[in-house]
């Protein structure tokens, strides 16, 4: 039957029955969910779905920690919906096959979902919107995954995404504040569109287990990062409490403790949408204004959020953002192809304890500190192994809980000096940088237990320890722990030459200055705003000795 | 970054020579007059086949190799133009294996054609190889066949791991020797990271001592100080030299400063530690002084890759270094010595230092290194006040100021939000520290 269809928000029609389906993808939360609110608005029935293809699980580049986090988030949603007298419908399959079936079965008249700014997401959603039109289903989409409307930012930058963070901050500072977050949906709202849950609900629409997705769970240690909106909101409160207690809103100091997973860390929850970025934004803003007597906060307060926004903006119109070839912003660098070396790096067998500990933590827990990311990314690419950042990005995609497609690809390009006009001279030494970040060596001992009896002097470079010491520590390099896979001095010497070659060809620079080889971008030349200070985001800094 | 086709007058991917703009303009004007004449007399269809060879050559020089190759298939005339010697003076052989590189390789048939028809036209040649030994061996095979060549420039460039080092030494040396013996007018030679040795350098010198101007041979482990000294003694036109520190000697510097020798323009030295606690010899101040007297404008570029405690022999006396890069952590003390003993310093780049602020050291450098125009600081610490003082003292001569954000420590005078204003003021342009994503 031909039903009326409209893309924009439909006024209530007394004759038409409104059966809504809200499609969860990211944005796995009931708070600040404008699209979900639209699903409920004037609806007779509402069903919240999540579409999942278990077969795809095995083929996808997604590790066990990421799946577990997602499943926990789905379970949390289901529990929250239960309290509102509803349930989560996990539908197995692909959206393009699932929706036609559901549209018919449930007589769907309205489909709502959160806007996904990533190129793959836009393409997928374009197809679904078209399909919805054909079925006479009204498609309502709302933006809540990013603070701002990314297209607006691009428009304000002469129709091109800002390629330096400074420029991005300048543009953002001219925008209005992000839209205020919406409250969570309520029991009263849900009661108006109460939907009967079938007795066979758990049979048809249950959340799969890790085993069903093809994972072995016998030896799986408990999750360090528990997925879900409840956990996210709990952490948010603790995060804000900590900021007050430390009385330092802007520049968190980095010390050894920062390397370990923090009970107030929020990045995976932002990625999966268990926590709304706008909720975090406004909470930080209000806290700052309370503590600093109503003074407007500098942009540096929102460092983490703005970096995320920056990469999303850079990526939204660039389907080739995650590769070197065909990517207009990526420098074409003659990376080496070396699967053996890549595997050693990915599996934490490089022979450099600092690198191996970080990669071990990443694989075991799903999160590592940003300085640790710099260290391993540099080691893989321009620092030591000269392997493509795309390979590193894929490993992070598999293992890292907070790896958004845009943020992960963008960060890897940044760290490998493949884009964004980065200077390439500062190389993170796989021995020295580790030692300076954690002089106690405890981080190494925790994640590479075989090295625990090494003294601090040699724990970052065990191959330099005298043989007697190695034997006494019950860990002989080359036998119990790998030899270093590369000579760092020689490797970094070679690589700096390579980078220089590439950049000099790019910038047509013929001089001797290392710094001048990197071209500067025109957009930097613009003077900043006069009133607000447009400055850097809060960095991590080591505690002075 | 696809810039090849857009830029006129620049080197194409295959290394076609660029003409200086005024010359090119003159030629184009001349040619367009000819073209007008042709157009005026002939029917529109006949023009393209009757373009004068000179014009064709000029146009072909702007085309990347692949397009030129397509053009050569159009008709006999254009095919002949494709093979004109002028188009084959420069060539860059790209040798890559799909298993070890993302880059495309020069087609083997094209390589065969070049060797067959154009080896005696080749003058400026480079080889870009990936990390596989096959690519390096292929380069050596081509070199061995360049018997009729009189090369002016030869460059052996590894784009990833140095695969020339994996080729059996004798194979490499014999291939290289073919070029040295046949060329006799080599002016520029880039053989970094290769197994070149002293005897082959002797052959180079025996045949090319009058013409050699540039020699880059960093990380050539089979060369000894005596081997390079031989080059300096005989090749009096040498202007640019790049080598590792272990090849540097007082004798070498004196040879480069001898009366017969031209002014040196550029000396690049890599100081690399193989093992911790490695001992490095010292160079006498008098040798450096001789260099400066002989070549007052020469640039001394030094890249250090040492452990912190290996810097003992360095910077204890005045040294005329102009561009200094510390690729690993360097101590506060050494940076203090740099401030005292490097009056000609133009660029200083420090990868890492440590946890103690470099305030005094930076101020000292600002004071004594009056030529300093570029500075880069990575993993270091400097208090904001000292940094502002430093910038104030250097003023507008600092054209490159690349400071990682984490370097600057806010103090009672300046916060991070305020510092970029102060610095921008003294620099006379908008400045921000370098940032890293914190996600």
PDB file of C-alpha atoms in Angstrom, chain A residues 188-422:
ATOM      1  CA  UNK A 188       6.375   8.370  30.712  1.00  0.00           C
ATOM      2  CA  UNK A 189       7.579   8.847  27.150  1.00  0.00           C
ATOM      3  CA  UNK A 190       7.902   5.123  26.610  1.00  0.00           C
ATOM      4  CA  UNK A 191       4.529   4.389  28.164  1.00  0.00           C
ATOM      5  CA  UNK A 192       2.858   6.473  25.463  1.00  0.00           C
ATOM      6  CA  UNK A 193       4.306   4.177  22.808  1.00  0.00           C
ATOM      7  CA  UNK A 194       4.319   0.969  24.724  1.00  0.00           C
ATOM      8  CA  UNK A 195       5.192  -1.917  22.505  1.00  0.00           C
ATOM      9  CA  UNK A 196       4.333  -5.491  23.309  1.00  0.00           C
ATOM     10  CA  UNK A 197       7.378  -7.672  23.599  1.00  0.00           C
ATOM     11  CA  UNK A 198       6.894 -11.116  22.129  1.00  0.00           C
ATOM     12  CA  UNK A 199       7.428 -14.237  24.202  1.00  0.00           C
ATOM     13  CA  UNK A 200       9.987 -15.385  21.730  1.00  0.00           C
ATOM     14  CA  UNK A 201      11.921 -12.150  21.984  1.00  0.00           C
ATOM     15  CA  UNK A 202      14.959 -13.769  23.551  1.00  0.00           C
ATOM     16  CA  UNK A 203      14.951 -16.430  20.903  1.00  0.00           C
ATOM     17  CA  UNK A 204      14.859 -14.057  17.964  1.00  0.00           C
ATOM     18  CA  UNK A 205      16.432 -10.850  19.176  1.00  0.00           C
ATOM     19  CA  UNK A 206      18.892 -11.687  21.910  1.00  0.00           C
ATOM     20  CA  UNK A 207      22.354 -10.281  22.157  1.00  0.00           C
ATOM     21  CA  UNK A 208      24.868 -12.818  20.869  1.00  0.00           C
ATOM     22  CA  UNK A 209      27.585 -14.147  23.092  1.00  0.00           C
ATOM     23  CA  UNK A 210      31.274 -13.981  22.325  1.00  0.00           C
ATOM     24  CA  UNK A 211      31.191 -17.695  21.643  1.00  0.00           C
ATOM     25  CA  UNK A 212      28.463 -17.258  19.088  1.00  0.00           C
ATOM     26  CA  UNK A 213      30.698 -14.766  17.307  1.00  0.00           C
ATOM     27  CA  UNK A 214      33.403 -17.386  17.115  1.00  0.00           C
ATOM     28  CA  UNK A 215      35.644 -16.432  20.025  1.00  0.00           C
ATOM     29  CA  UNK A 216      37.154 -18.720  22.587  1.00  0.00           C
ATOM     30  CA  UNK A 217      36.640 -17.401  26.052  1.00  0.00           C
ATOM     31  CA  UNK A 218      38.184 -19.964  28.412  1.00  0.00           C
ATOM     32  CA  UNK A 219      41.305 -17.951  29.115  1.00  0.00           C
ATOM     33  CA  UNK A 220      39.740 -14.552  28.767  1.00  0.00           C
ATOM     34  CA  UNK A 221      40.594 -12.298  31.695  1.00  0.00           C
ATOM     35  CA  UNK A 222      37.916  -9.940  32.987  1.00  0.00           C
ATOM     36  CA  UNK A 223      37.419  -6.733  31.057  1.00  0.00           C
ATOM     37  CA  UNK A 224      39.400  -3.757  32.265  1.00  0.00           C
ATOM     38  CA  UNK A 225      37.002  -1.442  30.441  1.00  0.00           C
ATOM     39  CA  UNK A 226      33.413  -2.405  31.005  1.00  0.00           C
ATOM     40  CA  UNK A 227      31.137  -1.443  28.147  1.00  0.00           C
ATOM     41  CA  UNK A 228      27.855   0.418  28.387  1.00  0.00           C
ATOM     42  CA  UNK A 229      26.098   3.685  29.119  1.00  0.00           C
ATOM     43  CA  UNK A 230      25.762   3.072  32.868  1.00  0.00           C
ATOM     44  CA  UNK A 231      29.452   2.562  33.230  1.00  0.00           C
ATOM     45  CA  UNK A 232      30.078   5.633  31.069  1.00  0.00           C
ATOM     46  CA  UNK A 233      27.940   7.915  33.197  1.00  0.00           C
ATOM     47  CA  UNK A 234      29.440   6.541  36.359  1.00  0.00           C
ATOM     48  CA  UNK A 235      32.901   7.251  35.027  1.00  0.00           C
ATOM     49  CA  UNK A 236      31.882  10.726  33.965  1.00  0.00           C
ATOM     50  CA  UNK A 237      31.020  11.604  37.526  1.00  0.00           C
ATOM     51  CA  UNK A 238      34.286  10.210  38.804  1.00  0.00           C
ATOM     52  CA  UNK A 239      36.150  12.011  36.017  1.00  0.00           C
ATOM     53  CA  UNK A 240      34.668  15.338  37.031  1.00  0.00           C
ATOM     54  CA  UNK A 241      35.246  14.661  40.739  1.00  0.00           C
ATOM     55  CA  UNK A 242      38.859  13.943  40.019  1.00  0.00           C
ATOM     56  CA  UNK A 243      39.251  17.185  38.130  1.00  0.00           C
ATOM     57  CA  UNK A 244      37.893  19.128  41.070  1.00  0.00           C
ATOM     58  CA  UNK A 245      40.090  17.279  43.525  1.00  0.00           C
ATOM     59  CA  UNK A 246      43.192  17.808  41.483  1.00  0.00           C
ATOM     60  CA  UNK A 247      42.062  21.426  41.046  1.00  0.00           C
ATOM     61  CA  UNK A 248      43.686  21.403  37.691  1.00  0.00           C
ATOM     62  CA  UNK A 249      41.304  21.537  34.818  1.00  0.00           C
ATOM     63  CA  UNK A 250      43.708  22.171  32.024  1.00  0.00           C
ATOM     64  CA  UNK A 251      46.977  20.358  32.061  1.00  0.00           C
ATOM     65  CA  UNK A 252      46.920  16.871  33.482  1.00  0.00           C
ATOM     66  CA  UNK A 253      50.411  15.797  34.322  1.00  0.00           C
ATOM     67  CA  UNK A 254      51.546  12.543  32.915  1.00  0.00           C
ATOM     68  CA  UNK A 255      53.364  10.203  35.220  1.00  0.00           C
ATOM     69  CA  UNK A 256      53.784   6.474  35.441  1.00  0.00           C
ATOM     70  CA  UNK A 257      50.243   6.017  36.741  1.00  0.00           C
ATOM     71  CA  UNK A 258      48.817   7.556  33.597  1.00  0.00           C
ATOM     72  CA  UNK A 259      50.105   4.624  31.590  1.00  0.00           C
ATOM     73  CA  UNK A 260      47.711   2.283  33.285  1.00  0.00           C
ATOM     74  CA  UNK A 261      44.005   2.095  32.503  1.00  0.00           C
ATOM     75  CA  UNK A 262      42.212   4.764  34.436  1.00  0.00           C
ATOM     76  CA  UNK A 263      38.877   4.185  36.146  1.00  0.00           C
ATOM     77  CA  UNK A 264      37.871   7.639  34.930  1.00  0.00           C
ATOM     78  CA  UNK A 265      38.999   7.244  31.339  1.00  0.00           C
ATOM     79  CA  UNK A 266      36.256   8.067  28.837  1.00  0.00           C
ATOM     80  CA  UNK A 267      37.582   7.597  25.314  1.00  0.00           C
ATOM     81  CA  UNK A 268      36.085   4.155  24.518  1.00  0.00           C
ATOM     82  CA  UNK A 269      32.688   5.380  25.757  1.00  0.00           C
ATOM     83  CA  UNK A 270      32.851   8.373  23.449  1.00  0.00           C
ATOM     84  CA  UNK A 271      33.676   6.158  20.523  1.00  0.00           C
ATOM     85  CA  UNK A 272      30.793   3.757  21.016  1.00  0.00           C
ATOM     86  CA  UNK A 273      28.520   6.614  21.947  1.00  0.00           C
ATOM     87  CA  UNK A 274      27.847   5.258  25.430  1.00  0.00           C
ATOM     88  CA  UNK A 275      28.677   8.768  26.574  1.00  0.00           C
ATOM     89  CA  UNK A 276      27.490  11.797  24.661  1.00  0.00           C
ATOM     90  CA  UNK A 277      30.304  14.122  23.675  1.00  0.00           C
ATOM     91  CA  UNK A 278      28.005  17.058  24.347  1.00  0.00           C
ATOM     92  CA  UNK A 279      27.299  15.880  27.845  1.00  0.00           C
ATOM     93  CA  UNK A 280      31.001  15.741  28.508  1.00  0.00           C
ATOM     94  CA  UNK A 281      31.495  19.133  26.891  1.00  0.00           C
ATOM     95  CA  UNK A 282      28.862  20.884  28.958  1.00  0.00           C
ATOM     96  CA  UNK A 283      29.869  19.183  32.162  1.00  0.00           C
ATOM     97  CA  UNK A 284      33.446  20.349  31.709  1.00  0.00           C
ATOM     98  CA  UNK A 285      32.292  23.814  30.770  1.00  0.00           C
ATOM     99  CA  UNK A 286      30.028  24.172  33.772  1.00  0.00           C
ATOM    100  CA  UNK A 287      32.602  22.812  36.144  1.00  0.00           C
ATOM    101  CA  UNK A 288      35.169  25.276  34.853  1.00  0.00           C
ATOM    102  CA  UNK A 289      32.805  28.193  35.144  1.00  0.00           C
ATOM    103  CA  UNK A 290      31.880  27.176  38.664  1.00  0.00           C
ATOM    104  CA  UNK A 291      35.498  26.876  39.790  1.00  0.00           C
ATOM    105  CA  UNK A 292      36.812  29.869  37.931  1.00  0.00           C
ATOM    106  CA  UNK A 293      33.944  32.174  38.768  1.00  0.00           C
ATOM    107  CA  UNK A 294      31.991  32.208  35.542  1.00  0.00           C
ATOM    108  CA  UNK A 295      34.969  32.892  33.332  1.00  0.00           C
ATOM    109  CA  UNK A 296      34.532  31.418  29.854  1.00  0.00           C
ATOM    110  CA  UNK A 297      36.745  28.357  29.391  1.00  0.00           C
ATOM    111  CA  UNK A 298      39.575  28.318  26.855  1.00  0.00           C
ATOM    112  CA  UNK A 299      39.440  25.788  24.062  1.00  0.00           C
ATOM    113  CA  UNK A 300      42.270  23.875  25.681  1.00  0.00           C
ATOM    114  CA  UNK A 301      39.803  22.525  28.225  1.00  0.00           C
ATOM    115  CA  UNK A 302      38.171  20.392  25.555  1.00  0.00           C
ATOM    116  CA  UNK A 303      41.392  19.012  24.101  1.00  0.00           C
ATOM    117  CA  UNK A 304      40.389  15.401  23.679  1.00  0.00           C
ATOM    118  CA  UNK A 305      36.951  16.265  22.273  1.00  0.00           C
ATOM    119  CA  UNK A 306      38.306  18.745  19.780  1.00  0.00           C
ATOM    120  CA  UNK A 307      40.943  16.376  18.450  1.00  0.00           C
ATOM    121  CA  UNK A 308      38.193  13.855  17.853  1.00  0.00           C
ATOM    122  CA  UNK A 309      36.128  16.505  16.106  1.00  0.00           C
ATOM    123  CA  UNK A 310      39.125  17.616  14.049  1.00  0.00           C
ATOM    124  CA  UNK A 311      39.711  14.160  12.593  1.00  0.00           C
ATOM    125  CA  UNK A 312      36.031  13.555  11.966  1.00  0.00           C
ATOM    126  CA  UNK A 313      35.890  16.822  10.029  1.00  0.00           C
ATOM    127  CA  UNK A 314      38.989  15.992   8.028  1.00  0.00           C
ATOM    128  CA  UNK A 315      37.600  12.570   7.136  1.00  0.00           C
ATOM    129  CA  UNK A 316      33.925  13.158   6.479  1.00  0.00           C
ATOM    130  CA  UNK A 317      34.270  13.936   2.771  1.00  0.00           C
ATOM    131  CA  UNK A 318      37.293  11.756   2.072  1.00  0.00           C
ATOM    132  CA  UNK A 319      36.505   8.072   1.472  1.00  0.00           C
ATOM    133  CA  UNK A 320      40.223   7.434   0.967  1.00  0.00           C
ATOM    134  CA  UNK A 321      41.109   8.935   4.329  1.00  0.00           C
ATOM    135  CA  UNK A 322      42.349   5.595   5.644  1.00  0.00           C
ATOM    136  CA  UNK A 323      44.885   4.909   2.940  1.00  0.00           C
ATOM    137  CA  UNK A 324      47.901   6.495   1.328  1.00  0.00           C
ATOM    138  CA  UNK A 325      47.158   5.846  -2.316  1.00  0.00           C
ATOM    139  CA  UNK A 326      44.492   8.109  -3.732  1.00  0.00           C
ATOM    140  CA  UNK A 327      44.314  10.165  -0.555  1.00  0.00           C
ATOM    141  CA  UNK A 328      44.779  13.820  -1.474  1.00  0.00           C
ATOM    142  CA  UNK A 329      46.028  14.846   1.947  1.00  0.00           C
ATOM    143  CA  UNK A 330      48.487  12.001   2.421  1.00  0.00           C
ATOM    144  CA  UNK A 331      52.160  12.260   1.522  1.00  0.00           C
ATOM    145  CA  UNK A 332      53.224   9.333  -0.670  1.00  0.00           C
ATOM    146  CA  UNK A 333      56.075   7.754   1.256  1.00  0.00           C
ATOM    147  CA  UNK A 334      57.958   4.667  -0.028  1.00  0.00           C
ATOM    148  CA  UNK A 335      57.204   2.497   2.997  1.00  0.00           C
ATOM    149  CA  UNK A 336      58.657  -0.968   3.223  1.00  0.00           C
ATOM    150  CA  UNK A 337      56.563  -4.104   3.009  1.00  0.00           C
ATOM    151  CA  UNK A 338      57.723  -6.521   5.675  1.00  0.00           C
ATOM    152  CA  UNK A 339      55.069  -8.841   7.119  1.00  0.00           C
ATOM    153  CA  UNK A 340      57.517 -10.515   9.470  1.00  0.00           C
ATOM    154  CA  UNK A 341      58.570  -7.245  11.051  1.00  0.00           C
ATOM    155  CA  UNK A 342      54.971  -6.087  11.247  1.00  0.00           C
ATOM    156  CA  UNK A 343      53.977  -9.262  13.089  1.00  0.00           C
ATOM    157  CA  UNK A 344      56.753  -8.798  15.631  1.00  0.00           C
ATOM    158  CA  UNK A 345      55.539  -5.290  16.321  1.00  0.00           C
ATOM    159  CA  UNK A 346      51.873  -6.261  16.490  1.00  0.00           C
ATOM    160  CA  UNK A 347      52.542  -9.157  18.833  1.00  0.00           C
ATOM    161  CA  UNK A 348      54.951  -7.367  21.118  1.00  0.00           C
ATOM    162  CA  UNK A 349      58.061  -9.340  20.123  1.00  0.00           C
ATOM    163  CA  UNK A 350      60.330  -6.526  18.980  1.00  0.00           C
ATOM    164  CA  UNK A 351      62.961  -7.046  21.654  1.00  0.00           C
ATOM    165  CA  UNK A 352      62.417  -3.500  22.924  1.00  0.00           C
ATOM    166  CA  UNK A 353      60.641  -3.898  26.265  1.00  0.00           C
ATOM    167  CA  UNK A 354      59.020  -0.443  26.113  1.00  0.00           C
ATOM    168  CA  UNK A 355      57.415  -1.191  22.758  1.00  0.00           C
ATOM    169  CA  UNK A 356      56.525  -4.754  23.687  1.00  0.00           C
ATOM    170  CA  UNK A 357      54.935  -3.760  26.995  1.00  0.00           C
ATOM    171  CA  UNK A 358      52.755  -1.190  25.255  1.00  0.00           C
ATOM    172  CA  UNK A 359      51.621  -3.602  22.563  1.00  0.00           C
ATOM    173  CA  UNK A 360      50.946  -6.229  25.224  1.00  0.00           C
ATOM    174  CA  UNK A 361      48.797  -3.844  27.232  1.00  0.00           C
ATOM    175  CA  UNK A 362      46.975  -2.908  24.060  1.00  0.00           C
ATOM    176  CA  UNK A 363      46.211  -6.499  23.182  1.00  0.00           C
ATOM    177  CA  UNK A 364      45.238  -7.502  26.698  1.00  0.00           C
ATOM    178  CA  UNK A 365      43.181  -4.512  27.710  1.00  0.00           C
ATOM    179  CA  UNK A 366      42.236  -2.511  24.629  1.00  0.00           C
ATOM    180  CA  UNK A 367      43.582   0.863  25.703  1.00  0.00           C
ATOM    181  CA  UNK A 368      46.969   2.562  25.935  1.00  0.00           C
ATOM    182  CA  UNK A 369      47.930   6.119  26.890  1.00  0.00           C
ATOM    183  CA  UNK A 370      48.403   8.594  24.058  1.00  0.00           C
ATOM    184  CA  UNK A 371      52.137   8.901  24.669  1.00  0.00           C
ATOM    185  CA  UNK A 372      52.384   5.142  24.416  1.00  0.00           C
ATOM    186  CA  UNK A 373      50.565   5.370  21.088  1.00  0.00           C
ATOM    187  CA  UNK A 374      53.083   7.951  19.874  1.00  0.00           C
ATOM    188  CA  UNK A 375      55.927   5.645  20.864  1.00  0.00           C
ATOM    189  CA  UNK A 376      54.698   2.533  19.056  1.00  0.00           C
ATOM    190  CA  UNK A 377      53.419   4.418  16.036  1.00  0.00           C
ATOM    191  CA  UNK A 378      56.733   6.169  15.587  1.00  0.00           C
ATOM    192  CA  UNK A 379      58.600   2.890  16.031  1.00  0.00           C
ATOM    193  CA  UNK A 380      56.553   1.155  13.338  1.00  0.00           C
ATOM    194  CA  UNK A 381      56.703   3.934  10.781  1.00  0.00           C
ATOM    195  CA  UNK A 382      59.123   6.818  10.489  1.00  0.00           C
ATOM    196  CA  UNK A 383      61.180   6.009  13.571  1.00  0.00           C
ATOM    197  CA  UNK A 384      62.456   2.502  13.095  1.00  0.00           C
ATOM    198  CA  UNK A 385      60.716  -0.122  10.976  1.00  0.00           C
ATOM    199  CA  UNK A 386      59.665   2.116   8.079  1.00  0.00           C
ATOM    200  CA  UNK A 387      56.429   0.169   7.654  1.00  0.00           C
ATOM    201  CA  UNK A 388      53.289   1.849   6.402  1.00  0.00           C
ATOM    202  CA  UNK A 389      50.990   3.570   8.857  1.00  0.00           C
ATOM    203  CA  UNK A 390      48.090   1.734   7.239  1.00  0.00           C
ATOM    204  CA  UNK A 391      49.353  -1.506   8.745  1.00  0.00           C
ATOM    205  CA  UNK A 392      49.587   0.048  12.184  1.00  0.00           C
ATOM    206  CA  UNK A 393      46.156   1.564  11.813  1.00  0.00           C
ATOM    207  CA  UNK A 394      44.678  -1.870  11.087  1.00  0.00           C
ATOM    208  CA  UNK A 395      46.250  -3.374  14.183  1.00  0.00           C
ATOM    209  CA  UNK A 396      44.877  -0.543  16.297  1.00  0.00           C
ATOM    210  CA  UNK A 397      41.486  -0.939  14.676  1.00  0.00           C
ATOM    211  CA  UNK A 398      41.447  -4.548  15.786  1.00  0.00           C
ATOM    212  CA  UNK A 399      42.670  -4.020  19.315  1.00  0.00           C
ATOM    213  CA  UNK A 400      41.923  -0.487  20.446  1.00  0.00           C
ATOM    214  CA  UNK A 401      38.593   0.200  22.086  1.00  0.00           C
ATOM    215  CA  UNK A 402      38.453   3.884  21.224  1.00  0.00           C
ATOM    216  CA  UNK A 403      39.605   3.636  17.594  1.00  0.00           C
ATOM    217  CA  UNK A 404      37.053   5.580  15.567  1.00  0.00           C
ATOM    218  CA  UNK A 405      37.725   5.110  11.889  1.00  0.00           C
ATOM    219  CA  UNK A 406      38.417   8.828  11.384  1.00  0.00           C
ATOM    220  CA  UNK A 407      40.404   9.384  14.537  1.00  0.00           C
ATOM    221  CA  UNK A 408      42.489   6.255  14.127  1.00  0.00           C
ATOM    222  CA  UNK A 409      43.401   6.908  10.493  1.00  0.00           C
ATOM    223  CA  UNK A 410      44.002  10.593  11.114  1.00  0.00           C
ATOM    224  CA  UNK A 411      46.182   9.974  14.138  1.00  0.00           C
ATOM    225  CA  UNK A 412      48.266   7.425  12.311  1.00  0.00           C
ATOM    226  CA  UNK A 413      48.834   9.854   9.461  1.00  0.00           C
ATOM    227  CA  UNK A 414      49.757  12.527  11.965  1.00  0.00           C
ATOM    228  CA  UNK A 415      52.181  10.343  13.916  1.00  0.00           C
ATOM    229  CA  UNK A 416      53.868   8.976  10.818  1.00  0.00           C
ATOM    230  CA  UNK A 417      54.250  12.516   9.459  1.00  0.00           C
ATOM    231  CA  UNK A 418      52.191  11.571   6.429  1.00  0.00           C
ATOM    232  CA  UNK A 419      49.801  14.489   6.647  1.00  0.00           C
ATOM    233  CA  UNK A 420      48.924  17.684   8.446  1.00  0.00           C
ATOM    234  CA  UNK A 421      52.296  19.335   7.837  1.00  0.00           C
ATOM    235  CA  UNK A 422      54.135  17.759  10.717  1.00  0.00           C
TER     236      UNK A 422
END
